[in-house]
PDB file of C-alpha atoms in Angstrom:
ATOM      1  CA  UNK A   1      24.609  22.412  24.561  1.00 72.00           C
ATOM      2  CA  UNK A   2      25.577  25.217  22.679  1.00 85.00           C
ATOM      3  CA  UNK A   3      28.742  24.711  20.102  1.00 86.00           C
ATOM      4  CA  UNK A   4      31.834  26.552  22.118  1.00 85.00           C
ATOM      5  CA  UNK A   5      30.104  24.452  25.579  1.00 89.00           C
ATOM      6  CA  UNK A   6      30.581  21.454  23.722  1.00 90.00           C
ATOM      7  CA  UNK A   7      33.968  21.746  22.142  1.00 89.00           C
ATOM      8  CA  UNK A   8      35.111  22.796  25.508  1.00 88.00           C
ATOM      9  CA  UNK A   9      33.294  19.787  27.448  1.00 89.00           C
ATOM     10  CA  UNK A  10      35.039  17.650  24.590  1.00 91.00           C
ATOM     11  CA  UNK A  11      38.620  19.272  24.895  1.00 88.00           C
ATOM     12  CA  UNK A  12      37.744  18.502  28.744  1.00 86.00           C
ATOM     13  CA  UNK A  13      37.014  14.803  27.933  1.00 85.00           C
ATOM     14  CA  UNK A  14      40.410  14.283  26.040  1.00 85.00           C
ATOM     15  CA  UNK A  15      42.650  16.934  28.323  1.00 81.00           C
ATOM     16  CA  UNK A  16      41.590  14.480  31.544  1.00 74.00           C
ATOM     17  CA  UNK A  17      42.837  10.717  30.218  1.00 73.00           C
ATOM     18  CA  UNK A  18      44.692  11.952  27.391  1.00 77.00           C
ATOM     19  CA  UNK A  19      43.195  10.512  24.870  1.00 82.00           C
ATOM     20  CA  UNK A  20      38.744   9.760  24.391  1.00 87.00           C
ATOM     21  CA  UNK A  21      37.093   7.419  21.573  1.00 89.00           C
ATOM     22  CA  UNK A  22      34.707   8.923  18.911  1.00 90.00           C
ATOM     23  CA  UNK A  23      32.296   6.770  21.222  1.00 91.00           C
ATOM     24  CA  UNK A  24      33.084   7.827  24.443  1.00 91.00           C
ATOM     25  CA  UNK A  25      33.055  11.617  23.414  1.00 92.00           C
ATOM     26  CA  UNK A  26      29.209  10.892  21.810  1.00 93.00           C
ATOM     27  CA  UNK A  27      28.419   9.539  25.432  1.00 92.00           C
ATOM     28  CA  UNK A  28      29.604  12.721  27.276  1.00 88.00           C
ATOM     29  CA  UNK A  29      27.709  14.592  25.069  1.00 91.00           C
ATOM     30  CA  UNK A  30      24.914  13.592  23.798  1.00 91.00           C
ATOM     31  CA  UNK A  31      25.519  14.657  20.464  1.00 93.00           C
ATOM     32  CA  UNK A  32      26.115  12.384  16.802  1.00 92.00           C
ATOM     33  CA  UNK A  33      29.100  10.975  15.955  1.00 92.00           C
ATOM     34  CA  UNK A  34      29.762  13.450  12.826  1.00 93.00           C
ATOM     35  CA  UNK A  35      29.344  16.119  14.677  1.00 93.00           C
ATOM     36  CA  UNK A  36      31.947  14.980  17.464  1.00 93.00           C
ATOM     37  CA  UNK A  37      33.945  14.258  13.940  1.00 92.00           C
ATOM     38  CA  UNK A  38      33.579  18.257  12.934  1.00 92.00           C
ATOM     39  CA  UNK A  39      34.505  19.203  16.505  1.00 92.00           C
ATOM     40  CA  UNK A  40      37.416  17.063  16.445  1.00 91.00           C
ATOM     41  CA  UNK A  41      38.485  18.353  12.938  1.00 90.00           C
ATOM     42  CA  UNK A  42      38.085  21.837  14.059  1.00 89.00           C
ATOM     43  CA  UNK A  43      40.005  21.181  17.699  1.00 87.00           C
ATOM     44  CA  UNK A  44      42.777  19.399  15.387  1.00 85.00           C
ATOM     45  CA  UNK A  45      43.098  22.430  13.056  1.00 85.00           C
ATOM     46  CA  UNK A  46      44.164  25.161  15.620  1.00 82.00           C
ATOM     47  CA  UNK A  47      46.226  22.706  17.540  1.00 79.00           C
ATOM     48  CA  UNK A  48      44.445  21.398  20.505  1.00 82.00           C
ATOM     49  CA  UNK A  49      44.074  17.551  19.823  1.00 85.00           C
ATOM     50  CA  UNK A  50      45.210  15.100  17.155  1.00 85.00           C
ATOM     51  CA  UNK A  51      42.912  13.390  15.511  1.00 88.00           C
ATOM     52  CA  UNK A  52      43.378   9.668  15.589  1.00 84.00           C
ATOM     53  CA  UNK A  53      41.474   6.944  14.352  1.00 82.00           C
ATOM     54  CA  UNK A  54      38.493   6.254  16.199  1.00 84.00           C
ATOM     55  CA  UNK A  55      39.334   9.337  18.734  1.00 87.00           C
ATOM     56  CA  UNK A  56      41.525  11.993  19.691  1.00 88.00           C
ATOM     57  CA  UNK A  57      44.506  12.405  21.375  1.00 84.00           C
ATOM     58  CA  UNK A  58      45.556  15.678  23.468  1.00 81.00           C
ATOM     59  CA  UNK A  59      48.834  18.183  22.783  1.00 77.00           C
ATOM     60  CA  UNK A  60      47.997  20.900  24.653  1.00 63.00           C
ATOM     61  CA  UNK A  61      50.274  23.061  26.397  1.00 56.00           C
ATOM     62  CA  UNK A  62      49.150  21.293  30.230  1.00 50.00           C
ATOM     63  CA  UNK A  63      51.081  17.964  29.536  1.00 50.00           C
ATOM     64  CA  UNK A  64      54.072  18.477  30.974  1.00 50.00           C
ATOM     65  CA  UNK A  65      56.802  16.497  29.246  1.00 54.00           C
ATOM     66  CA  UNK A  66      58.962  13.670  31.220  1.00 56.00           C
ATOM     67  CA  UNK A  67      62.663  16.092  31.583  1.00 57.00           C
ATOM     68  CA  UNK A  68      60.430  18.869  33.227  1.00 57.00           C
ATOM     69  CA  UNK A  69      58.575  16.402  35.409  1.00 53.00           C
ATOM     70  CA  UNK A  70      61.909  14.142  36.365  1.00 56.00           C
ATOM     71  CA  UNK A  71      63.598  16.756  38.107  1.00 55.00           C
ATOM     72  CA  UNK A  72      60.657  17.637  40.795  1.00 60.00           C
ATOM     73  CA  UNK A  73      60.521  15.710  43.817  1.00 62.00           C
ATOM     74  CA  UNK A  74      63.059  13.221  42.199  1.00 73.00           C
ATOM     75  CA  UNK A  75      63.957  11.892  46.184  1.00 82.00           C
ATOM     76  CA  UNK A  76      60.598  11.478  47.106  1.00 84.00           C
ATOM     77  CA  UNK A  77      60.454   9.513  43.857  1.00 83.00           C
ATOM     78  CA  UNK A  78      62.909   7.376  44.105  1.00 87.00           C
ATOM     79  CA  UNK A  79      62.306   6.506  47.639  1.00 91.00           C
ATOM     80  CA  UNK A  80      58.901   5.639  45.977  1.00 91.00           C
ATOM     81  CA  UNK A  81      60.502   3.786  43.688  1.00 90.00           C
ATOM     82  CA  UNK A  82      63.091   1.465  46.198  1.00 94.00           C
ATOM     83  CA  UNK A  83      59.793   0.928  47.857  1.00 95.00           C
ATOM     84  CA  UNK A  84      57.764  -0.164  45.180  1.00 93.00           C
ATOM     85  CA  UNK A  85      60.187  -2.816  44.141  1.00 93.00           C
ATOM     86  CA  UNK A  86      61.084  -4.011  47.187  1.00 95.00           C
ATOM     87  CA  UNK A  87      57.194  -5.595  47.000  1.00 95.00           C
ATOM     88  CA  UNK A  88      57.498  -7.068  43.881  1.00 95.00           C
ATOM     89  CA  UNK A  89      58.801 -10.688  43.826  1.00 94.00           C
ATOM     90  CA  UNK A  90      61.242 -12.766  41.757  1.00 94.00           C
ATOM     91  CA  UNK A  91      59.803 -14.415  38.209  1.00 94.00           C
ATOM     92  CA  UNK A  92      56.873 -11.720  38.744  1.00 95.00           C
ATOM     93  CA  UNK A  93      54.921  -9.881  35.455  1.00 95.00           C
ATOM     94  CA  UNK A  94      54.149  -6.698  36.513  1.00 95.00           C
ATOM     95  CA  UNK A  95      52.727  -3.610  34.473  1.00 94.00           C
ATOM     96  CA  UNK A  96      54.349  -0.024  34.260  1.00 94.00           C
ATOM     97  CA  UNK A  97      52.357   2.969  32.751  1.00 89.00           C
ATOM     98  CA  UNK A  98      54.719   5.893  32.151  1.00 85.00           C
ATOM     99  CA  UNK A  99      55.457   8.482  34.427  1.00 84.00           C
ATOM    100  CA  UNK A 100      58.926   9.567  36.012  1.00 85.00           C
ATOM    101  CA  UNK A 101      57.956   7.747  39.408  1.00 88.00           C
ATOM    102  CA  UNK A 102      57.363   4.512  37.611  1.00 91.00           C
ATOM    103  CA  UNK A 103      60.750   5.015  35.432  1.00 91.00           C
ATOM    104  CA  UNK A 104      62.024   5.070  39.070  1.00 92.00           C
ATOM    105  CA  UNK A 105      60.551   1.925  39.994  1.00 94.00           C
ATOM    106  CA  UNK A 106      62.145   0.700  36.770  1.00 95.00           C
ATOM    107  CA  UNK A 107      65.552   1.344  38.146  1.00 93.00           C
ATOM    108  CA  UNK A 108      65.596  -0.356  41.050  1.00 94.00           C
ATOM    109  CA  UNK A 109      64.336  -3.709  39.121  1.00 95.00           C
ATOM    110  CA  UNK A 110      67.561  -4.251  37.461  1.00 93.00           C
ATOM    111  CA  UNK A 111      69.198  -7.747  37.947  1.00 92.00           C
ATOM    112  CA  UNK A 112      65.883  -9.222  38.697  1.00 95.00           C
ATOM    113  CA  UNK A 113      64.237 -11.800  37.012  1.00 96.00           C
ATOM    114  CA  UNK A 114      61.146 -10.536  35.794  1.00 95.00           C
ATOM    115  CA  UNK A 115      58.196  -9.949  33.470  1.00 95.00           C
ATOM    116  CA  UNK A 116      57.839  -5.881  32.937  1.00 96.00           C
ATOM    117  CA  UNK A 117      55.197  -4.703  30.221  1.00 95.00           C
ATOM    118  CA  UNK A 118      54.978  -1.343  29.814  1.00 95.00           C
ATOM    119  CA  UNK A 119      53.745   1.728  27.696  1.00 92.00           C
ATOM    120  CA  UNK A 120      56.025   3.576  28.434  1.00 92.00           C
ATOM    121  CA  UNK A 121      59.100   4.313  26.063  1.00 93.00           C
ATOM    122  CA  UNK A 122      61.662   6.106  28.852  1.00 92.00           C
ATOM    123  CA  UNK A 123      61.083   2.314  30.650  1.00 94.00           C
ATOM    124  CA  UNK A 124      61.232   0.263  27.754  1.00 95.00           C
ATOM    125  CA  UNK A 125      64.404   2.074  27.043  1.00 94.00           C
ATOM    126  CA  UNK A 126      65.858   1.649  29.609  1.00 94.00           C
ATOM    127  CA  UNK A 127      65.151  -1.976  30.719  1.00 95.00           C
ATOM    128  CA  UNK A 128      65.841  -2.450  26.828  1.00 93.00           C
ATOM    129  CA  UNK A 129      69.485  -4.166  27.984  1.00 92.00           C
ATOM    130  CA  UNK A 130      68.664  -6.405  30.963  1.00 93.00           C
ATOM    131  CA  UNK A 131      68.805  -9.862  29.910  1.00 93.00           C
ATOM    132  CA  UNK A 132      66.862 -10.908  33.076  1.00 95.00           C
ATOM    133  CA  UNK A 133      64.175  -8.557  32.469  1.00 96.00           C
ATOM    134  CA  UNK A 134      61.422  -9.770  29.576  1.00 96.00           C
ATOM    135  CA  UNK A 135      59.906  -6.633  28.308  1.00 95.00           C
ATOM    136  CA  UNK A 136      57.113  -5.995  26.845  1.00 95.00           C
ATOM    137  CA  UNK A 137      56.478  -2.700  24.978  1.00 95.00           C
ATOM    138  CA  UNK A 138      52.684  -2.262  24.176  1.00 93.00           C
ATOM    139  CA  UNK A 139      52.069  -0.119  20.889  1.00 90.00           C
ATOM    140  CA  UNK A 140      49.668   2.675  19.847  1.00 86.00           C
ATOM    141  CA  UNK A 141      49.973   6.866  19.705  1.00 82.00           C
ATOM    142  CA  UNK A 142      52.856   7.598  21.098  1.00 84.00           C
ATOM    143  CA  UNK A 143      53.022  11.160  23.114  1.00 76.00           C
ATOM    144  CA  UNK A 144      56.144  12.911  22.031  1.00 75.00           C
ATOM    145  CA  UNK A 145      55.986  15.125  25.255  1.00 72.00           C
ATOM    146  CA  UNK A 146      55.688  12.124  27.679  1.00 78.00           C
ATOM    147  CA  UNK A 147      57.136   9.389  26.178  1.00 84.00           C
ATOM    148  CA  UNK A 148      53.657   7.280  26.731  1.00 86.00           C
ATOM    149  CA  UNK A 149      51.937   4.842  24.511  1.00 87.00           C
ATOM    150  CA  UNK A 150      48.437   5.399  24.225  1.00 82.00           C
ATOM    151  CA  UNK A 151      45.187   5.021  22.545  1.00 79.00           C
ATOM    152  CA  UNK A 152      42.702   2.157  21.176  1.00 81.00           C
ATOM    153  CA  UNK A 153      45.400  -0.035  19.911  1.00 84.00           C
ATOM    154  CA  UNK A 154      47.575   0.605  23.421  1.00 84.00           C
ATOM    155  CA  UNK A 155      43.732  -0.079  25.285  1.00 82.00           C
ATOM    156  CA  UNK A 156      43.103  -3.112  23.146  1.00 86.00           C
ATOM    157  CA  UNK A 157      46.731  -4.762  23.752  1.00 88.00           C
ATOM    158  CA  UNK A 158      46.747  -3.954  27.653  1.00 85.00           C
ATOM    159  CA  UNK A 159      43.173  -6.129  27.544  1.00 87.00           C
ATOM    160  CA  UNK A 160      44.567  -9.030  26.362  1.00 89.00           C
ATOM    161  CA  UNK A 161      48.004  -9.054  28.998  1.00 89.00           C
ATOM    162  CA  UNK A 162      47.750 -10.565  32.434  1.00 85.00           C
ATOM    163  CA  UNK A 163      49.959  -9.251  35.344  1.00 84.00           C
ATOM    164  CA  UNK A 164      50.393  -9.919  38.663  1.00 78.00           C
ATOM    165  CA  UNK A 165      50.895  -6.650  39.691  1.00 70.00           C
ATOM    166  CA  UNK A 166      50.093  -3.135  38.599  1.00 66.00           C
TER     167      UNK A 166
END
């Protein structure tokens, strides 16, 4: 694979889940770790990723950030959203990634009693004041743009938390 290929295949790798592992990016590959290290260094220099530890972390211009997203289809979203909770049940854990359809979902939980862990900082914000509502915020690189928590650390937490529902 020729160097531009592979930078590109790698900015690929981290554009699609937002964030890849030094490991996972040698698997795609095929390549050694220091050189998906150089890549990486070179990607971060003219602004494409972040580096992280143990990975990489996208900030390109195609993640759109939450205001932008909120405002398009917001009816569909919160119908999505009434219906969503209406299936989740009293004393529940549930999990919330972050996204303005699951911030909607979010809304319509208030005055339940409930377990909500999330990633997501718009959520945890907001649920931040409702005494039924046990949160729990998960940690790791947060995405200024989206307001999500993710990463290793954010991969490592949601291993060890069980929910009933996703």
């Amino acid at each position: 694979m020729l160097l531009d290929q592979r930078r590109h295949s790698i900015l690929q790798a981290i554009e699609s889940e937002g964030f890849a592992t030094l490991h996972q990016l040698v698997e795609t590959t095929g390549v050694s770790e220091s050189t998906i290290r150089r890549d990486l260094e070179y990607l971060d220099r003219i602004g494409q990723v972040r580096r992280t530890r143990g990975g990489a972390a996208y900030v390109g211009e195609s993640l759109v950030g939450l205001e932008e997203r909120s405002v398009q289809a917001s009816g569909e979203k919160r119908a999505i959203g009434r219906l969503a909770a209406s299936l989740i049940q009293e004393g529940e854990s549930i999990l919330l990634d972050g996204g303005t359809t699951t911030l909607e979902v979010a809304r319509q939980l208030v005055g339940r009693s409930l377990q909500v862990v999330t990633n997501s900082i718009p959520i945890a914000n907001f649920l931040l004041n409702q005494s039924q509502i046990e949160l729990v915020q998960i940690g790791g690189y947060l995405y200024p743009k989206t307001g999500v928590v993710l990463g290793p650390l954010a991969v490592s937490a949601l291993k060890q938390i069980h929910v009933r529902r996703l």
